[in-house]
Short mmCIF file of C-alpha atoms in Angstrom, two decimals:
data_model
loop_
_atom_site.label_atom_id
_atom_site.label_comp_id
_atom_site.label_asym_id
_atom_site.label_seq_id
_atom_site.Cartn_x
_atom_site.Cartn_y
_atom_site.Cartn_z
CA MET A 1 8.89 -31.06 9.84
CA ASN A 2 7.15 -32.75 12.77
CA SER A 3 7.66 -31.82 16.40
CA VAL A 4 8.98 -34.86 18.24
CA SER A 5 10.01 -35.62 21.81
CA SER A 6 13.34 -37.01 20.66
CA ALA A 7 15.24 -37.39 17.43
CA ILE A 8 17.77 -40.12 16.74
CA ASP A 9 19.74 -40.27 13.51
CA LYS A 10 21.20 -43.76 13.31
CA ARG A 11 23.75 -42.78 10.70
CA ARG A 12 25.09 -39.74 12.57
CA TYR A 13 24.39 -40.91 16.13
CA ARG A 14 23.20 -37.58 17.43
CA ILE A 15 20.36 -37.38 19.94
CA VAL A 16 18.05 -34.52 20.83
CA ASP A 17 16.19 -35.01 24.11
CA LEU A 18 13.55 -32.29 24.12
CA THR A 19 12.34 -33.34 27.55
CA THR A 20 15.62 -32.37 29.27
CA PRO A 21 14.61 -30.32 32.36
CA THR A 22 17.69 -28.09 32.16
CA ARG A 23 18.58 -27.01 28.66
CA GLY A 24 22.29 -26.74 28.10
CA CYS A 25 23.78 -26.91 24.58
CA LEU A 26 22.21 -24.61 21.99
CA PHE A 27 21.79 -27.55 19.59
CA CYS A 28 21.51 -30.87 21.44
CA LEU A 29 20.15 -29.23 24.64
CA SER A 30 22.22 -31.53 26.86
CA PRO A 31 23.88 -29.90 29.89
CA ASP A 32 26.46 -32.71 30.00
CA GLY A 33 29.86 -32.89 28.36
CA ARG A 34 32.52 -30.28 27.75
CA PHE A 35 31.75 -26.70 26.79
CA GLU A 36 35.31 -25.45 26.27
CA GLY A 37 35.29 -24.25 22.67
CA GLU A 38 33.75 -21.16 21.11
CA GLU A 39 31.22 -21.56 18.30
CA HIS A 40 31.43 -19.48 15.14
CA ALA A 41 27.96 -18.25 14.26
CA ILE A 42 29.27 -17.90 10.71
CA PRO A 43 31.79 -20.61 9.69
CA ALA A 44 35.38 -19.49 10.14
CA ALA A 45 36.12 -20.57 6.55
CA PHE A 46 34.54 -17.29 5.41
CA GLY A 47 37.34 -15.37 7.11
CA HIS A 48 37.74 -13.45 10.35
CA SER A 49 36.70 -10.16 8.73
CA ASN A 50 33.28 -11.70 8.02
CA ASN A 51 32.96 -13.28 11.46
CA PRO A 52 33.95 -10.72 14.12
CA ILE A 53 31.62 -12.16 16.77
CA ALA A 54 31.73 -15.73 18.04
CA ILE A 55 29.54 -17.50 20.58
CA PRO A 56 31.70 -17.80 23.71
CA PRO A 57 32.47 -21.12 25.43
CA GLY A 58 29.62 -22.47 27.51
CA ALA A 59 26.80 -22.21 24.96
CA VAL A 60 27.58 -25.08 22.57
CA CYS A 61 28.99 -28.39 23.71
CA ASP A 62 32.27 -29.50 22.15
CA ASP A 63 30.65 -32.64 20.68
CA CYS A 64 28.12 -30.58 18.69
CA ASN A 65 30.76 -28.02 17.79
CA HIS A 66 32.97 -30.65 16.17
CA PHE A 67 30.17 -32.83 14.80
CA LEU A 68 28.25 -30.02 13.10
CA GLY A 69 31.46 -28.53 11.75
CA ARG A 70 32.13 -31.78 9.91
CA GLN A 71 28.55 -32.62 8.92
CA ILE A 72 27.21 -29.19 7.94
CA ASP A 73 29.75 -26.38 7.81
CA SER A 74 32.28 -28.25 5.67
CA ALA A 75 29.66 -29.24 3.10
CA PHE A 76 28.19 -25.72 2.99
CA VAL A 77 31.46 -23.85 2.42
CA ASP A 78 32.42 -26.42 -0.24
CA ARG A 79 29.34 -25.78 -2.41
CA PHE A 80 30.41 -24.87 -5.95
CA ASP A 81 29.13 -21.31 -5.76
CA ILE A 82 30.49 -20.63 -2.28
CA ARG A 83 33.84 -22.30 -2.95
CA LEU A 84 34.33 -20.16 -6.04
CA THR A 85 33.23 -17.02 -4.21
CA ARG A 86 35.64 -17.75 -1.38
CA ALA A 87 38.38 -18.01 -3.97
CA LEU A 88 37.33 -14.72 -5.55
CA GLU A 89 37.26 -12.96 -2.21
CA GLY A 90 40.80 -14.15 -1.48
CA ALA A 91 42.25 -13.84 -4.99
CA ARG A 92 45.66 -12.25 -5.44
CA GLY A 93 45.68 -11.61 -9.20
CA ARG A 94 45.93 -8.22 -10.84
CA GLY A 95 42.98 -6.07 -9.93
CA GLY A 96 42.01 -8.62 -7.28
CA VAL A 97 40.24 -10.95 -9.74
CA ILE A 98 41.03 -14.33 -11.22
CA SER A 99 42.65 -14.52 -14.66
CA MET A 100 41.86 -16.65 -17.69
CA ILE A 101 44.90 -18.80 -18.38
CA GLU A 102 43.46 -20.73 -21.31
CA GLY A 103 40.47 -19.64 -23.40
CA ARG A 104 38.61 -20.96 -26.40
CA PRO A 105 35.75 -18.46 -26.78
CA PRO A 106 32.87 -18.72 -27.09
CA HIS A 107 32.81 -22.32 -25.88
CA THR A 108 34.85 -22.69 -22.74
CA ALA A 109 37.67 -21.29 -20.65
CA LEU A 110 39.93 -22.83 -18.05
CA LEU A 111 40.52 -20.75 -14.92
CA ASP A 112 43.04 -21.26 -12.15
CA VAL A 113 41.58 -20.20 -8.80
CA GLN A 114 43.75 -20.08 -5.69
CA VAL A 115 42.00 -21.59 -2.65
CA GLY A 116 44.12 -21.60 0.49
CA ASP A 117 47.37 -23.36 -0.28
CA GLY A 118 46.05 -25.13 -3.36
CA THR A 119 44.74 -24.34 -6.82
CA VAL A 120 41.31 -25.31 -8.16
CA GLN A 121 40.66 -25.48 -11.89
CA ILE A 122 37.27 -24.14 -12.99
CA HIS A 123 35.78 -24.49 -16.47
CA ALA A 124 33.67 -21.56 -17.60
CA ALA A 125 30.63 -22.53 -19.68
CA LYS A 126 30.79 -19.39 -21.82
CA VAL A 127 33.21 -16.53 -22.43
CA GLU A 128 32.29 -13.24 -24.07
CA GLU A 129 34.25 -10.04 -24.64
CA ASP A 130 32.75 -6.57 -24.43
CA GLY A 131 34.15 -3.06 -24.37
CA GLU A 132 35.21 -3.34 -20.73
CA GLY A 133 36.76 -6.78 -20.62
CA VAL A 134 35.92 -10.48 -20.51
CA ILE A 135 32.67 -11.86 -19.08
CA PHE A 136 32.63 -15.42 -17.75
CA ASP A 137 29.45 -17.46 -17.47
CA ILE A 138 30.46 -19.86 -14.72
CA ARG A 139 28.10 -22.55 -13.50
CA PRO A 140 28.40 -26.05 -12.02
CA LYS A 141 28.27 -28.97 -14.41
CA ASN A 142 25.48 -30.56 -12.38
CA ARG A 143 22.83 -29.25 -10.00
CA GLU A 144 23.56 -29.52 -6.32
CA PRO A 145 22.45 -32.99 -5.12
CA GLN A 146 19.63 -33.18 -2.60
CA ASP A 147 22.05 -34.07 0.17
CA ILE A 148 23.94 -30.78 -0.35
CA VAL A 149 20.64 -28.87 -0.51
CA SER A 150 19.63 -30.49 2.78
CA ARG A 151 22.95 -29.67 4.42
CA SER A 152 22.76 -26.11 3.11
CA ILE A 153 19.35 -25.65 4.74
CA ARG A 154 20.70 -27.10 7.98
CA ALA A 155 23.74 -24.79 7.77
CA LEU A 156 21.52 -21.73 7.36
CA TRP A 157 19.36 -22.83 10.31
CA LYS A 158 22.50 -23.42 12.38
CA MET A 159 23.78 -19.92 11.58
CA ALA A 160 20.35 -18.46 12.32
CA LEU A 161 20.20 -20.05 15.78
CA GLY A 162 23.67 -18.74 16.47
CA VAL A 163 22.68 -15.22 15.48
CA ILE A 164 19.51 -15.45 17.61
CA TRP A 165 21.63 -16.58 20.56
CA LEU A 166 23.94 -13.59 20.14
CA ARG A 167 20.88 -11.30 20.25
CA ASP A 168 18.98 -13.08 23.02
CA PRO A 169 20.21 -16.39 24.50
CA GLY A 170 16.87 -16.99 26.18
CA GLN A 171 15.00 -16.71 22.90
CA ALA A 172 17.46 -19.05 21.19
CA MET A 173 16.80 -21.73 23.81
CA SER A 174 13.02 -21.51 23.39
CA SER A 175 11.17 -24.72 22.52
CA GLN A 176 9.88 -22.86 19.46
CA TRP A 177 13.08 -23.83 17.66
CA ASP A 178 13.13 -27.49 18.73
CA PRO A 179 12.07 -28.79 15.28
CA VAL A 180 14.93 -26.78 13.78
CA ARG A 181 17.36 -28.30 16.29
CA CYS A 182 16.24 -31.79 15.29
CA ALA A 183 16.84 -31.05 11.61
CA ILE A 184 20.23 -29.44 12.27
CA LEU A 185 21.40 -32.58 14.06
CA GLY A 186 20.28 -34.89 11.26
CA TYR A 187 16.62 -35.77 11.88
CA ARG A 188 14.83 -36.28 8.57
CA PHE A 189 12.86 -33.26 7.36
CA SER A 190 11.20 -31.91 4.24
CA GLY A 191 11.99 -28.37 3.24
CA TYR A 192 13.06 -26.01 0.50
CA LEU A 193 15.82 -23.54 -0.22
CA LEU A 194 15.48 -20.40 -2.33
CA ALA A 195 18.51 -19.55 -4.46
CA ARG A 196 19.12 -16.77 -6.94
CA PRO A 197 21.20 -17.50 -10.07
CA PHE A 198 24.86 -17.47 -9.10
CA VAL A 199 27.06 -14.60 -10.31
CA ALA A 200 30.84 -14.79 -9.96
CA ILE A 201 31.55 -11.34 -8.49
CA LEU A 202 33.78 -9.83 -5.83
CA THR A 203 31.97 -7.69 -3.24
CA GLY A 204 33.98 -8.07 -0.05
CA ARG A 205 30.73 -8.58 1.90
CA LEU A 206 28.91 -11.33 3.72
CA ASP A 207 25.40 -10.48 4.94
CA LEU A 208 23.18 -12.71 7.07
CA ALA A 209 19.72 -11.39 7.98
CA VAL A 210 17.61 -13.37 10.47
CA VAL A 211 14.01 -12.40 11.28
CA PRO A 212 12.84 -14.60 14.20
CA ARG A 213 9.63 -12.57 14.54
CA GLN A 214 8.53 -13.85 11.13
CA PRO A 215 9.84 -17.44 11.22
CA GLN A 216 7.46 -18.68 8.52
CA SER A 217 8.59 -16.10 5.97
CA PRO A 218 10.50 -17.62 3.03
CA LEU A 219 13.13 -14.94 3.71
CA ALA A 220 13.34 -15.46 7.48
CA VAL A 221 17.00 -16.41 6.94
CA HIS A 222 18.60 -14.44 4.10
CA PHE A 223 22.26 -15.17 3.24
CA ARG A 224 24.31 -13.15 0.75
CA TYR A 225 27.98 -13.66 -0.01
CA GLY A 226 29.43 -12.16 -3.17
CA GLY A 227 27.20 -13.44 -5.96
CA VAL A 228 25.63 -16.16 -3.78
CA GLU A 229 22.15 -15.45 -2.42
CA LEU A 230 20.16 -18.03 -0.47
CA ALA A 231 17.05 -17.89 1.71
CA VAL A 232 15.00 -20.27 3.82
CA PRO A 233 12.12 -20.03 6.35
CA LEU A 234 12.84 -20.86 9.98
CA LEU A 235 9.59 -22.74 10.56
CA PRO A 236 7.10 -24.36 8.17
CA GLY A 237 3.57 -23.10 7.66
CA ALA A 238 3.65 -20.17 5.26
CA SER A 239 2.94 -20.55 1.58
CA LEU A 240 4.35 -18.64 -1.35
CA GLN A 241 3.01 -18.74 -4.87
CA ARG A 242 5.46 -19.95 -7.52
CA SER A 243 4.59 -16.88 -9.58
CA GLU A 244 5.94 -14.68 -6.77
CA ILE A 245 9.11 -16.74 -6.58
CA ASP A 246 9.68 -16.62 -10.33
CA ALA A 247 8.99 -12.90 -10.47
CA ALA A 248 11.59 -12.29 -7.75
CA GLY A 249 14.18 -14.36 -9.62
CA TRP A 250 14.41 -17.21 -7.10
CA GLU A 251 14.93 -20.87 -7.89
CA VAL A 252 13.39 -23.43 -5.52
CA GLN A 253 15.60 -26.33 -4.43
CA ARG A 254 13.81 -29.02 -2.43
CA THR A 255 15.28 -31.83 -0.41
CA ASP A 256 12.80 -34.47 -1.50
CA GLN A 257 10.65 -33.74 -4.57
CA ARG A 258 9.92 -31.37 -7.41
CA PRO A 259 8.40 -28.06 -6.20
CA PRO A 260 4.59 -27.97 -6.39
CA ALA A 261 2.61 -24.97 -7.57
CA VAL A 262 2.46 -23.64 -4.02
CA ILE A 263 5.44 -23.90 -1.69
CA ARG A 264 4.53 -24.76 1.90
#
């Protein structure tokens, strides 16, 4: 990711002017426009119990609030693994878990998952029975496309900046994070996302750890929600050997090309 004086995404029509004398909005930096709405550091779609603290009005302009909600938050919460986990966390079946309504072990099973006011049908890739019950091996039919990987990285960076602002607004407005702001708003970047294999479990927890003092660490932003675990550095520069990644059980998802032997 290159540091630039301004970033213009022609498709999304968002502008970052990094030369603005007075920095206003947390994301676009502009002091102009309306600042009437609060910004959820963690998307509200995860539930109020997981998002007790919001950024008050005055920190994020309404244009960025609405724009980034559509461009990033919506895509992130609709990832296969997160959408299924959201359903699990809000399930109302016996024991608080989803039920198999049609099964043909060991090949597949059809599950009905309640999401909001609607029902989503999920096909399990494998179903096994053990002494304690039924185990579902649930996975998406296809890998997440690069666009969703890119938006997921941007969503994690957006959440990280929000958390940093809640800790120290002055630090969040530092020019150190300007390359991240550009990427969040749609400027082209090259990066990677670490993801552990998804497990469909109910934990009742959402954890987001942000370490701004070590922005180049591959775990500078560490997101865990049920059986979803994702991580991404805040700034480029550090390298991590693939052997270390594999040993820790991470999968590398890049936005542009196949991961090399060393991740930078």
